[in-house]
Amino acid sequence: MTFNFVSPIFNQKTMAKKIFTPGEPYYFSRSKAYLFLECPRCFYLDHIRGIVRPPSFPLSLNNAVDKLMKAEFDTYRQWQQPHPVVVQNGLNLIPYQHHFLSDWRDSFKGIRAEYAGHRFGGIIDDVWVDANGVLYIVDYKATVKPHPIENFHLMEKGYYRSYFFQLEFYQWLFDKNGFGVSNTAYFVFANGKDDLPQFNNQLQFNLQLVKYEGNPD
């Protein structure tokens, strides 16, 4: 089977301009696409007037956990075996091997697709595959919750709504690139333990797998 992939890299002539110009191709990242849904006024100020919303505080600890989790799951990718947290949940999914994986994770490349004369792109954490070759989008999250994350019905909370859009956006991008993608996606939560007697220069986490049924339409 042959797929016509959209190149993850655009040269300088085809890169998006800062200000949207009608009739010309424009690049929309996952965060900018969500900005339109969250705050159309903010989207207008950003893309039409060039007034960008102030950035949020960098989540350095979260980024460190994300990096280490990628390294851990990459080990199981090399072995082509399911991670223990996947086995514990009764699933037979293994980390997906693909020569574009490093690009899909690169903040300057990502996975991209063209639609309605414009370009869209996002940066994934991971993607798993089942025995039938169907892909499952995966995102890592670091948090500290007093109880296990069992019921993830948090659509009424705007902070978590962006989580769901993120997975659905990635599902859509993979579909546009010709992959068979399941509407089922997964969050891997690294839930930090804050009930230990001492810090001792280390943080400990419980890994939890949370299923989400996306709607990329």
PDB file of C-alpha atoms in Angstrom:
ATOM      1  CA  MET A   1       0.000   0.000   0.000  1.00  0.00           C
ATOM      2  CA  THR A   2       1.363   3.423  -0.955  1.00  0.00           C
ATOM      3  CA  PHE A   3       0.543   6.709   0.771  1.00  0.00           C
ATOM      4  CA  ASN A   4       1.143  10.173  -0.627  1.00  0.00           C
ATOM      5  CA  PHE A   5       2.548  11.875   2.435  1.00  0.00           C
ATOM      6  CA  VAL A   6       2.479  15.621   2.858  1.00  0.00           C
ATOM      7  CA  SER A   7       6.067  16.647   3.440  1.00  0.00           C
ATOM      8  CA  PRO A   8       6.721  17.592   7.087  1.00  0.00           C
ATOM      9  CA  ILE A   9       9.065  20.364   5.974  1.00  0.00           C
ATOM     10  CA  PHE A  10       8.205  23.506   4.016  1.00  0.00           C
ATOM     11  CA  ASN A  11      10.820  25.763   2.486  1.00  0.00           C
ATOM     12  CA  GLN A  12      11.003  29.462   3.255  1.00  0.00           C
ATOM     13  CA  LYS A  13       8.867  30.460   0.275  1.00  0.00           C
ATOM     14  CA  THR A  14       5.964  28.256   1.397  1.00  0.00           C
ATOM     15  CA  MET A  15       6.152  28.988   5.132  1.00  0.00           C
ATOM     16  CA  ALA A  16       3.140  30.801   6.549  1.00  0.00           C
ATOM     17  CA  LYS A  17       3.222  34.530   6.962  1.00  0.00           C
ATOM     18  CA  LYS A  18       2.499  36.051  10.340  1.00  0.00           C
ATOM     19  CA  ILE A  19      -0.526  38.004   9.110  1.00  0.00           C
ATOM     20  CA  PHE A  20      -3.240  36.193   7.214  1.00  0.00           C
ATOM     21  CA  THR A  21      -3.639  37.346   3.618  1.00  0.00           C
ATOM     22  CA  PRO A  22      -6.871  36.311   1.847  1.00  0.00           C
ATOM     23  CA  GLY A  23      -6.219  34.018  -1.083  1.00  0.00           C
ATOM     24  CA  GLU A  24      -2.776  32.934   0.098  1.00  0.00           C
ATOM     25  CA  PRO A  25      -1.945  29.638   1.892  1.00  0.00           C
ATOM     26  CA  TYR A  26      -1.649  30.001   5.649  1.00  0.00           C
ATOM     27  CA  TYR A  27      -0.260  27.641   8.308  1.00  0.00           C
ATOM     28  CA  PHE A  28      -2.407  26.797  11.332  1.00  0.00           C
ATOM     29  CA  SER A  29      -0.883  24.917  14.237  1.00  0.00           C
ATOM     30  CA  ARG A  30      -2.986  22.844  16.612  1.00  0.00           C
ATOM     31  CA  SER A  31      -2.885  25.606  19.228  1.00  0.00           C
ATOM     32  CA  LYS A  32      -3.929  28.289  16.728  1.00  0.00           C
ATOM     33  CA  ALA A  33      -6.805  26.145  15.475  1.00  0.00           C
ATOM     34  CA  TYR A  34      -8.007  25.677  19.057  1.00  0.00           C
ATOM     35  CA  LEU A  35      -7.616  29.405  19.681  1.00  0.00           C
ATOM     36  CA  PHE A  36     -10.336  30.020  17.079  1.00  0.00           C
ATOM     37  CA  LEU A  37     -12.735  27.749  18.976  1.00  0.00           C
ATOM     38  CA  GLU A  38     -11.780  29.102  22.386  1.00  0.00           C
ATOM     39  CA  CYS A  39     -11.701  32.826  21.599  1.00  0.00           C
ATOM     40  CA  PRO A  40     -12.551  34.049  18.068  1.00  0.00           C
ATOM     41  CA  ARG A  41     -11.629  37.603  19.068  1.00  0.00           C
ATOM     42  CA  CYS A  42      -8.170  36.448  20.186  1.00  0.00           C
ATOM     43  CA  PHE A  43      -7.809  34.508  16.934  1.00  0.00           C
ATOM     44  CA  TYR A  44      -8.668  37.636  14.907  1.00  0.00           C
ATOM     45  CA  LEU A  45      -6.220  39.803  16.844  1.00  0.00           C
ATOM     46  CA  ASP A  46      -3.478  37.199  16.372  1.00  0.00           C
ATOM     47  CA  HIS A  47      -3.907  36.266  12.703  1.00  0.00           C
ATOM     48  CA  ILE A  48      -5.281  39.486  11.258  1.00  0.00           C
ATOM     49  CA  ARG A  49      -3.849  42.223  13.475  1.00  0.00           C
ATOM     50  CA  GLY A  50      -0.641  40.487  14.555  1.00  0.00           C
ATOM     51  CA  ILE A  51      -1.356  40.927  18.294  1.00  0.00           C
ATOM     52  CA  VAL A  52      -0.367  37.641  19.908  1.00  0.00           C
ATOM     53  CA  ARG A  53      -1.809  36.447  23.211  1.00  0.00           C
ATOM     54  CA  PRO A  54       0.885  36.426  25.945  1.00  0.00           C
ATOM     55  CA  PRO A  55       2.369  32.935  26.340  1.00  0.00           C
ATOM     56  CA  SER A  56       1.673  30.776  29.382  1.00  0.00           C
ATOM     57  CA  PHE A  57       4.354  29.859  31.898  1.00  0.00           C
ATOM     58  CA  PRO A  58       6.707  27.116  30.661  1.00  0.00           C
ATOM     59  CA  LEU A  59       5.978  23.742  32.251  1.00  0.00           C
ATOM     60  CA  SER A  60       9.578  22.619  32.676  1.00  0.00           C
ATOM     61  CA  LEU A  61       8.859  19.679  34.987  1.00  0.00           C
ATOM     62  CA  ASN A  62       6.099  18.445  32.698  1.00  0.00           C
ATOM     63  CA  ASN A  63       8.464  18.693  29.749  1.00  0.00           C
ATOM     64  CA  ALA A  64      11.061  16.625  31.609  1.00  0.00           C
ATOM     65  CA  VAL A  65       8.492  13.905  32.337  1.00  0.00           C
ATOM     66  CA  ASP A  66       7.376  14.000  28.706  1.00  0.00           C
ATOM     67  CA  LYS A  67      10.944  13.530  27.460  1.00  0.00           C
ATOM     68  CA  LEU A  68      11.618  10.606  29.788  1.00  0.00           C
ATOM     69  CA  MET A  69       8.328   8.910  28.917  1.00  0.00           C
ATOM     70  CA  LYS A  70       9.143   9.139  25.217  1.00  0.00           C
ATOM     71  CA  ALA A  71      12.503   7.513  25.876  1.00  0.00           C
ATOM     72  CA  GLU A  72      10.830   4.737  27.860  1.00  0.00           C
ATOM     73  CA  PHE A  73       8.168   3.998  25.245  1.00  0.00           C
ATOM     74  CA  ASP A  74      10.811   4.153  22.521  1.00  0.00           C
ATOM     75  CA  THR A  75      12.546   1.214  24.208  1.00  0.00           C
ATOM     76  CA  TYR A  76       9.376  -0.838  23.796  1.00  0.00           C
ATOM     77  CA  ARG A  77       9.150   0.460  20.225  1.00  0.00           C
ATOM     78  CA  GLN A  78      12.569  -1.053  19.522  1.00  0.00           C
ATOM     79  CA  TRP A  79      11.467  -4.318  21.122  1.00  0.00           C
ATOM     80  CA  GLN A  80       8.073  -4.152  19.343  1.00  0.00           C
ATOM     81  CA  GLN A  81       6.362  -5.066  22.591  1.00  0.00           C
ATOM     82  CA  PRO A  82       3.509  -3.411  24.483  1.00  0.00           C
ATOM     83  CA  HIS A  83       4.431  -1.247  27.466  1.00  0.00           C
ATOM     84  CA  PRO A  84       3.449  -2.714  30.869  1.00  0.00           C
ATOM     85  CA  VAL A  85       0.783  -0.029  31.409  1.00  0.00           C
ATOM     86  CA  VAL A  86      -0.814  -1.168  28.145  1.00  0.00           C
ATOM     87  CA  VAL A  87      -0.705  -4.833  29.203  1.00  0.00           C
ATOM     88  CA  GLN A  88      -2.195  -3.959  32.598  1.00  0.00           C
ATOM     89  CA  ASN A  89      -5.199  -2.478  30.785  1.00  0.00           C
ATOM     90  CA  GLY A  90      -5.748  -5.609  28.703  1.00  0.00           C
ATOM     91  CA  LEU A  91      -4.690  -4.042  25.412  1.00  0.00           C
ATOM     92  CA  ASN A  92      -2.493  -5.400  22.636  1.00  0.00           C
ATOM     93  CA  LEU A  93      -1.045  -2.171  21.265  1.00  0.00           C
ATOM     94  CA  ILE A  94       2.619  -1.564  20.538  1.00  0.00           C
ATOM     95  CA  PRO A  95       4.457   1.705  19.828  1.00  0.00           C
ATOM     96  CA  TYR A  96       4.312   2.389  16.096  1.00  0.00           C
ATOM     97  CA  GLN A  97       7.516   2.407  14.070  1.00  0.00           C
ATOM     98  CA  HIS A  98       7.725   4.868  11.183  1.00  0.00           C
ATOM     99  CA  HIS A  99      10.571   6.749   9.502  1.00  0.00           C
ATOM    100  CA  PHE A 100       8.713  10.058   9.992  1.00  0.00           C
ATOM    101  CA  LEU A 101       8.248   9.596  13.766  1.00  0.00           C
ATOM    102  CA  SER A 102      11.106  11.936  14.704  1.00  0.00           C
ATOM    103  CA  ASP A 103       9.633  14.577  12.360  1.00  0.00           C
ATOM    104  CA  TRP A 104       6.153  14.172  13.852  1.00  0.00           C
ATOM    105  CA  ARG A 105       7.668  14.908  17.268  1.00  0.00           C
ATOM    106  CA  ASP A 106       9.826  17.824  16.109  1.00  0.00           C
ATOM    107  CA  SER A 107       8.473  21.262  17.057  1.00  0.00           C
ATOM    108  CA  PHE A 108       9.806  22.688  13.767  1.00  0.00           C
ATOM    109  CA  LYS A 109       8.293  19.931  11.597  1.00  0.00           C
ATOM    110  CA  GLY A 110       5.441  17.851  13.004  1.00  0.00           C
ATOM    111  CA  ILE A 111       2.826  16.054  10.940  1.00  0.00           C
ATOM    112  CA  ARG A 112       1.110  18.328   8.421  1.00  0.00           C
ATOM    113  CA  ALA A 113      -1.764  18.260   5.997  1.00  0.00           C
ATOM    114  CA  GLU A 114      -3.351  20.568   3.459  1.00  0.00           C
ATOM    115  CA  TYR A 115      -7.047  21.381   3.563  1.00  0.00           C
ATOM    116  CA  ALA A 116      -9.169  24.080   1.909  1.00  0.00           C
ATOM    117  CA  GLY A 117      -6.057  25.735   0.493  1.00  0.00           C
ATOM    118  CA  HIS A 118      -4.298  26.038   3.859  1.00  0.00           C
ATOM    119  CA  ARG A 119      -1.804  24.015   5.872  1.00  0.00           C
ATOM    120  CA  PHE A 120      -2.387  22.496   9.292  1.00  0.00           C
ATOM    121  CA  GLY A 121       0.124  20.821  11.565  1.00  0.00           C
ATOM    122  CA  GLY A 122       0.700  19.371  15.008  1.00  0.00           C
ATOM    123  CA  ILE A 123       3.356  17.702  17.147  1.00  0.00           C
ATOM    124  CA  ILE A 124       2.524  14.323  18.633  1.00  0.00           C
ATOM    125  CA  ASP A 125       3.812  12.522  21.705  1.00  0.00           C
ATOM    126  CA  ASP A 126       3.244   9.006  20.455  1.00  0.00           C
ATOM    127  CA  VAL A 127       1.188   6.713  18.260  1.00  0.00           C
ATOM    128  CA  TRP A 128       0.459   3.021  18.837  1.00  0.00           C
ATOM    129  CA  VAL A 129      -0.698   0.326  16.448  1.00  0.00           C
ATOM    130  CA  ASP A 130      -2.832  -2.812  16.777  1.00  0.00           C
ATOM    131  CA  ALA A 131      -2.498  -6.181  15.040  1.00  0.00           C
ATOM    132  CA  ASN A 132      -4.615  -4.926  12.124  1.00  0.00           C
ATOM    133  CA  GLY A 133      -2.394  -1.912  11.442  1.00  0.00           C
ATOM    134  CA  VAL A 134      -4.862   0.622  12.884  1.00  0.00           C
ATOM    135  CA  LEU A 135      -3.192   3.577  14.607  1.00  0.00           C
ATOM    136  CA  TYR A 136      -4.083   5.040  18.003  1.00  0.00           C
ATOM    137  CA  ILE A 137      -3.014   8.566  18.927  1.00  0.00           C
ATOM    138  CA  VAL A 138      -1.410   8.879  22.366  1.00  0.00           C
ATOM    139  CA  ASP A 139      -0.596  11.901  24.493  1.00  0.00           C
ATOM    140  CA  TYR A 140       1.447  12.030  27.696  1.00  0.00           C
ATOM    141  CA  LYS A 141       0.299  14.193  30.603  1.00  0.00           C
ATOM    142  CA  ALA A 142       1.996  14.882  33.935  1.00  0.00           C
ATOM    143  CA  THR A 143      -0.197  15.862  36.867  1.00  0.00           C
ATOM    144  CA  VAL A 144      -0.780  15.432  40.595  1.00  0.00           C
ATOM    145  CA  LYS A 145      -4.236  14.248  41.585  1.00  0.00           C
ATOM    146  CA  PRO A 146      -5.212  12.990  45.061  1.00  0.00           C
ATOM    147  CA  HIS A 147      -7.130  10.053  43.553  1.00  0.00           C
ATOM    148  CA  PRO A 148      -6.688   7.815  40.505  1.00  0.00           C
ATOM    149  CA  ILE A 149      -7.924   9.375  37.296  1.00  0.00           C
ATOM    150  CA  GLU A 150     -10.820   7.024  36.586  1.00  0.00           C
ATOM    151  CA  ASN A 151     -13.631   9.183  35.246  1.00  0.00           C
ATOM    152  CA  PHE A 152     -12.367  11.624  32.665  1.00  0.00           C
ATOM    153  CA  HIS A 153     -15.707  13.251  31.815  1.00  0.00           C
ATOM    154  CA  LEU A 154     -14.418  16.789  32.127  1.00  0.00           C
ATOM    155  CA  MET A 155     -15.734  18.406  28.959  1.00  0.00           C
ATOM    156  CA  GLU A 156     -17.385  21.149  31.005  1.00  0.00           C
ATOM    157  CA  LYS A 157     -13.969  22.326  32.143  1.00  0.00           C
ATOM    158  CA  GLY A 158     -12.265  24.410  29.487  1.00  0.00           C
ATOM    159  CA  TYR A 159      -8.765  23.393  30.564  1.00  0.00           C
ATOM    160  CA  TYR A 160      -9.439  19.749  29.719  1.00  0.00           C
ATOM    161  CA  ARG A 161     -11.434  20.479  26.576  1.00  0.00           C
ATOM    162  CA  SER A 162      -8.159  21.481  24.938  1.00  0.00           C
ATOM    163  CA  TYR A 163      -6.817  18.003  25.745  1.00  0.00           C
ATOM    164  CA  PHE A 164      -9.632  16.382  23.770  1.00  0.00           C
ATOM    165  CA  PHE A 165      -9.302  18.762  20.837  1.00  0.00           C
ATOM    166  CA  GLN A 166      -5.585  18.036  20.743  1.00  0.00           C
ATOM    167  CA  LEU A 167      -6.117  14.305  20.213  1.00  0.00           C
ATOM    168  CA  GLU A 168      -8.913  14.838  17.696  1.00  0.00           C
ATOM    169  CA  PHE A 169      -6.775  17.291  15.725  1.00  0.00           C
ATOM    170  CA  TYR A 170      -3.973  14.728  15.527  1.00  0.00           C
ATOM    171  CA  GLN A 171      -6.439  12.015  14.467  1.00  0.00           C
ATOM    172  CA  TRP A 172      -7.593  14.306  11.663  1.00  0.00           C
ATOM    173  CA  LEU A 173      -4.026  15.031  10.535  1.00  0.00           C
ATOM    174  CA  PHE A 174      -3.142  11.338  10.351  1.00  0.00           C
ATOM    175  CA  ASP A 175      -6.337  10.603   8.461  1.00  0.00           C
ATOM    176  CA  LYS A 176      -5.496  13.349   5.946  1.00  0.00           C
ATOM    177  CA  ASN A 177      -2.107  11.698   5.451  1.00  0.00           C
ATOM    178  CA  GLY A 178      -3.746   8.408   4.466  1.00  0.00           C
ATOM    179  CA  PHE A 179      -3.340   6.431   7.688  1.00  0.00           C
ATOM    180  CA  GLY A 180      -6.019   4.193   9.141  1.00  0.00           C
ATOM    181  CA  VAL A 181      -6.683   5.911  12.473  1.00  0.00           C
ATOM    182  CA  SER A 182      -8.990   4.770  15.240  1.00  0.00           C
ATOM    183  CA  ASN A 183     -11.340   7.271  16.888  1.00  0.00           C
ATOM    184  CA  THR A 184     -10.109   5.758  20.151  1.00  0.00           C
ATOM    185  CA  ALA A 185      -7.143   7.606  21.615  1.00  0.00           C
ATOM    186  CA  TYR A 186      -5.276   7.353  24.896  1.00  0.00           C
ATOM    187  CA  PHE A 187      -3.843   9.645  27.535  1.00  0.00           C
ATOM    188  CA  VAL A 188      -0.940   8.299  29.567  1.00  0.00           C
ATOM    189  CA  PHE A 189      -1.063  10.199  32.850  1.00  0.00           C
ATOM    190  CA  ALA A 190       2.006  10.314  35.068  1.00  0.00           C
ATOM    191  CA  ASN A 191       0.263  11.043  38.357  1.00  0.00           C
ATOM    192  CA  GLY A 192       2.772  12.342  40.884  1.00  0.00           C
ATOM    193  CA  LYS A 193       2.776  11.000  44.422  1.00  0.00           C
ATOM    194  CA  ASP A 194       2.537  13.799  46.975  1.00  0.00           C
ATOM    195  CA  ASP A 195       1.853  11.598  50.017  1.00  0.00           C
ATOM    196  CA  LEU A 196       5.372  10.255  50.522  1.00  0.00           C
ATOM    197  CA  PRO A 197       7.129  11.019  53.834  1.00  0.00           C
ATOM    198  CA  GLN A 198      10.058  12.883  52.231  1.00  0.00           C
ATOM    199  CA  PHE A 199      11.265  14.285  48.929  1.00  0.00           C
ATOM    200  CA  ASN A 200      14.759  12.685  48.932  1.00  0.00           C
ATOM    201  CA  ASN A 201      15.634  14.396  45.646  1.00  0.00           C
ATOM    202  CA  GLN A 202      13.172  12.378  43.598  1.00  0.00           C
ATOM    203  CA  LEU A 203       9.586  12.371  42.383  1.00  0.00           C
ATOM    204  CA  GLN A 204       7.580   9.190  42.056  1.00  0.00           C
ATOM    205  CA  PHE A 205       4.627   8.647  39.747  1.00  0.00           C
ATOM    206  CA  ASN A 206       1.846   6.207  39.020  1.00  0.00           C
ATOM    207  CA  LEU A 207       1.172   5.672  35.318  1.00  0.00           C
ATOM    208  CA  GLN A 208      -2.493   5.597  34.331  1.00  0.00           C
ATOM    209  CA  LEU A 209      -3.962   4.884  30.926  1.00  0.00           C
ATOM    210  CA  VAL A 210      -7.140   6.825  30.137  1.00  0.00           C
ATOM    211  CA  LYS A 211      -9.207   6.013  27.057  1.00  0.00           C
ATOM    212  CA  TYR A 212     -10.887   8.760  25.016  1.00  0.00           C
ATOM    213  CA  GLU A 213     -13.288   8.386  22.087  1.00  0.00           C
ATOM    214  CA  GLY A 214     -12.492  11.243  19.740  1.00  0.00           C
ATOM    215  CA  ASN A 215     -14.542  12.862  17.010  1.00  0.00           C
ATOM    216  CA  PRO A 216     -12.130  14.188  14.366  1.00  0.00           C
ATOM    217  CA  ASP A 217     -15.081  15.421  12.256  1.00  0.00           C
TER     218      ASP A 217
END
